[in-house]
């Protein structure tokens, strides 16, 4: 298949990788799990191909299949994988070993886990050229050293002698990348290489990968669940669904003219910059990914597809079809009805909602501080007994929220978001300042001392779906217990009735009351978590990253659900997140935090437009946006998040700030400058100057028909 | 690191002192009982009282405790009631004998256990693994006193290869050591082997082993350089703890074979209420156990770079 | 929709026993574990039906030094032979098994109750309570265990109750450590935070929210400990510190007759040795099977 848009394919060279009809299975005690079905993929020399799809659709399995490393219970059932023209199945174990790490290298999601904890980084790097090319130790050292420098590691010498746990996550990932590139592989497989990293760190790694792929001439298979990232790295993408490719093509044509209802659906789920919770709500895809051994007949996407046509879509297995467009002859799709569907209609969500009227102030946070004492156990401190250092997890947090309002708290890991939630919930008490709910200061009352009304009026939705429910008890018991505790009902029959109503509210079948959490999917568990939080009619709900562990299509549904219930109950919602896209989409006001301090605060429009705080600006730029027409100014931050144990003396952001004005930033805490009544920025740069800054994101002027 | 070592050693001393206090309370808590065991069952009450005053047993228990600690530290373990001799004269020989038995067993056991454990854990679920696992579970299920009679039946009665007792009446004899070592090893190695296997198997499922595989390193290199180093950290602690278990087994085994070690001495003393011998044996046993455990803990932190370079 | 199937779980949580039974039911996945379970079951049945299945009075002296298979004077056969005092070894093994199983079970369960309470409290409350509990656990665990038993039994005397006491004293610290570790891990889960934020008390959280989730490691450990307690009771009998004679006790049987092993009557000591090993093997295989099954899930 010719691909005029691919790089370096003009000379008629054979493709680097040619997969056809690949079938991969796992063997479990429940039987065979056909994880990947009829998978075809061709990667030309120097080309970067993205593989995108939801969790469990088989992306990692494909990568492992290419490496012929399927683990103990996996196997290649059918199809061929040709690497540089050679059929991998015909290679001996020893030949495959020599291909691995030399010609095909892999980069993984969790860099910390991928590195051996008890070998130095030097040892782990050097063994690659020493074993594959038999070079001397000196040369291996030199090459490793140079490679670390090439992946922009500031102090390679020090790093070489370090153990993996001594360096930050971003640097670990750079080490893994360096390790992969050491033997100049022809093909690089990247399996979600940035998913475990903070956005600003991710931005740096993505830029590095894009650069390296250009320089080294290696072909790339970039696996991710994030369409936005694809846009920054790939030439071509394959959209995977339930073990097979459903649509593939050049990146521009997929983003501009998606043909498969699933691809459409994915775009509808992503809170793009022009989405709006009232005027243009997200359109979640109904249902969820089928398990590999429960795939429906015909089109695997059938049960979730809005264009499903009985008799046709559920008859035979759907083949891939060429979409003959002039721009991209390689665009192919696995849908019977791709040229019957009205592609404009599929995207736009007709439902609009009335904006919520924000009521009286419910929650006031006033100069709240939370310091943790960290005990140190050095000999000196053991004797002097002055063993405590303080971590300032929250430093003078002030803001308020009205009835029915959504306030987002954004920031990267370690910025103190979760500490703040804990103080609010009473799991920790504030060191100083007040947190008033309806006028009563709760900040100093720990949870044990709160009255049932106080407890009921402030509830929480947790981040990790697998952790939010007790695996030993049924869903019904866990919701019912809340109802009983808060004294809403005491009669078992009435409790049960209410549990059923709550399940209705979160759109789960009533029969789920008898289920154990392990029988639920991640999204369903999150729904139960929401039902539990709303069981006592709370005034305020704190949602701590409620959707960050969910797949896009599920996340969209959970987000919409959360907002519907909030709207109905006029609940104040504190939405804690690291995801600026989601925040922009659903919040009325935003608080941006960094290392425990508020950097910027204001309404969503104010925060997302100049004047920006330099950190907000960097954060905005770092968020990948799955829309090729949105223009973005690129700001890549240097360095890593400082340890909260040892924050910079002046402005917390001074070690990484792209607009740092000088030593004043290092030495003096920045003043809080008021732009408007509710919009404040903590920075040494005067507001006038910040107002001059160009917007980071430029959304093209488009009407509602959007992607056509 | 240095402060960690200091802390562990401090803890060790504290535990030793508490254990000593427990032993002391158990044995010397009631002065009349001591007087009774020293003077025999026919002594009159007045005689007991006189003895108590004469030997300072009328003073507060803590005073006596501190004094006793001082005496033990200076090497005075008191006199044996049964043997009517200083405990020092009997005790150290016995401890030395146990040292030989336990030392030989330890070496044999560690070699067997680590080899089998690594072989099994390398390929979890393979036939090799299953055979080794079932074998080690089976041997761990045969307590020392059961294997003592079983092995005696085989090697002494049926085959006639080995002597049935190990009292070493005519001087040290290696042949007499074989059965006790076999008994102790058979029961003890399984635990270490299974821990090693578990640790090895756990390491083999780690993503960094996958990294090493996909780097194209040869299998041998992966096992030797990437897996073993991590896999042996956890068993190290277990091996050091095993010394504690070995001392346990020694009591039974020495009794079974009439071996003149400290376990047999302790048993005899306990049955006949030979107070100072009990105290000496108890303290020594706990000292060895706590000491090796401390080494185990410190070794663990040393072997584990994640703790060493904090 | 409110069918009867959805009724029950709403009002009360699933009992730990139900969950434990489910875990055991999973054993069919592990042949080795199933084999262990059958061995244990065999001994349990023997113990329960001892009066019915035991061919002779275990303490009656009938015919000394009979080999296995010898016919008894008043009818019947000494399947396992008799000992030096002429008592039927099979009957003594059956009754001895009943005794061992009874004391091992009572002792282990008592140790579990103590260990679980200590471990939950130490792991959940942390702080000084934890330090104190952990310190004393360390003190006890630093005794070589047999030395500790010898010291305790020599002090308090050999009786069934004292053996139970000694087992509780010696093994509850180990149980406490396991429970403490699991508790500390589970206490960080979000569902614990959720129960705290609805105002649940500490004992509700420990017993209803935490303990059921600790069941897999505890069930495995329980089986191992049952085996180990069986060994211990035998060892005490062997050393002459065990359950008082003349009622049969496996360890005691071995020690009484072991002199005859090299004297031409090996069956007297070997058969009880096999019995104890087989029962322990059953517990160990069962534990191993349960562990394997719980890891698979
Ligand atoms: N070792 C295994 N044994 C059994 N089934 C497995 C195994 N590994 C993966 N699977 C199943 O195979 C399917 C594909 O899994 P895979 O890990 O390739 O998905 P993925 O697209 O990489 O997901 P994610 O985004 O979560 O990484 C899933 O249904 C998964 O449950
Ligand atoms: S084939 Fe039918 S069900 Fe499948 S995606 Fe196309 S329209 Fe939807
Ligand atoms: S105060 Fe200085 S370092 Fe901080 S954000 Fe402003 S310019 Fe950057
Ligand atoms: Mg994956």
XYZ file of N, CA, C and O and ligand atoms in Angstrom, chain A residues 599 613-615 651-655 657-662 665 668 670 682-685, ligand 3:
96
model
N -1.253 29.891 42.471
C -0.524 30.721 41.524
C -1.480 31.689 40.829
O -1.154 32.827 40.573
N -0.702 33.615 34.487
C 0.465 33.349 35.318
C 1.409 32.491 34.473
O 0.943 31.617 33.731
N 2.737 32.715 34.566
C 3.647 31.932 33.712
C 3.436 30.422 33.853
O 3.598 29.676 32.881
N 3.065 29.954 35.031
C 2.847 28.511 35.195
C 1.587 28.075 34.460
O 1.577 27.061 33.766
N 9.719 32.505 44.727
C 8.554 31.983 44.017
C 8.713 30.472 43.841
O 9.764 30.007 43.428
N 7.682 29.690 44.171
C 7.833 28.242 44.064
C 8.151 27.770 42.650
O 8.762 26.733 42.450
N 7.759 28.567 41.678
C 7.924 28.167 40.286
C 9.284 28.603 39.728
O 9.610 28.319 38.582
N 10.091 29.282 40.555
C 11.284 29.941 40.014
C 12.290 28.970 39.398
O 13.056 29.367 38.526
N 12.300 27.685 39.837
C 13.311 26.781 39.257
C 12.989 26.387 37.820
O 13.847 25.881 37.115
N 10.599 28.378 35.776
C 9.802 29.403 35.101
C 10.448 29.878 33.800
O 11.632 30.167 33.750
N 9.660 29.939 32.747
C 10.172 30.377 31.451
C 10.242 31.890 31.347
O 10.833 32.428 30.436
N 9.630 32.578 32.302
C 9.622 34.045 32.249
C 10.315 34.668 33.451
O 10.093 35.826 33.772
N 11.094 33.875 34.118
C 11.729 34.330 35.349
C 12.427 35.675 35.130
O 13.158 35.841 34.162
N 12.173 36.652 36.037
C 12.742 37.979 35.817
C 14.126 38.133 36.420
O 14.847 39.048 36.062
N 14.535 37.288 37.307
C 15.870 37.422 37.881
C 15.904 36.935 39.300
O 15.032 36.169 39.723
N 12.996 36.573 41.869
C 12.117 35.404 41.864
C 12.641 34.329 42.801
O 11.878 33.590 43.415
N 12.438 36.336 46.748
C 11.260 36.889 47.406
C 9.978 36.229 46.912
O 9.790 36.037 45.718
N 6.472 36.031 45.505
C 5.844 37.015 44.610
C 4.594 37.660 45.237
O 3.932 37.037 46.063
N -0.138 35.454 41.240
C 0.989 35.669 42.141
C 2.281 35.612 41.348
O 2.775 34.531 41.033
N 2.812 36.794 40.998
C 4.017 36.819 40.166
C 4.696 38.167 40.310
O 4.049 39.179 40.566
N 6.021 38.159 40.128
C 6.752 39.424 40.192
C 6.563 40.266 38.936
O 6.839 41.457 38.936
N 6.138 39.650 37.877
C 5.949 40.414 36.641
C 4.678 41.252 36.777
O 3.634 40.738 37.178
S 7.551 35.300 40.220
Fe 9.216 34.984 38.813
S 9.568 32.820 38.807
Fe 7.613 33.156 39.746
S 6.188 32.979 38.082
Fe 6.622 35.100 38.231
S 8.315 35.363 36.831
Fe 8.160 33.205 37.162
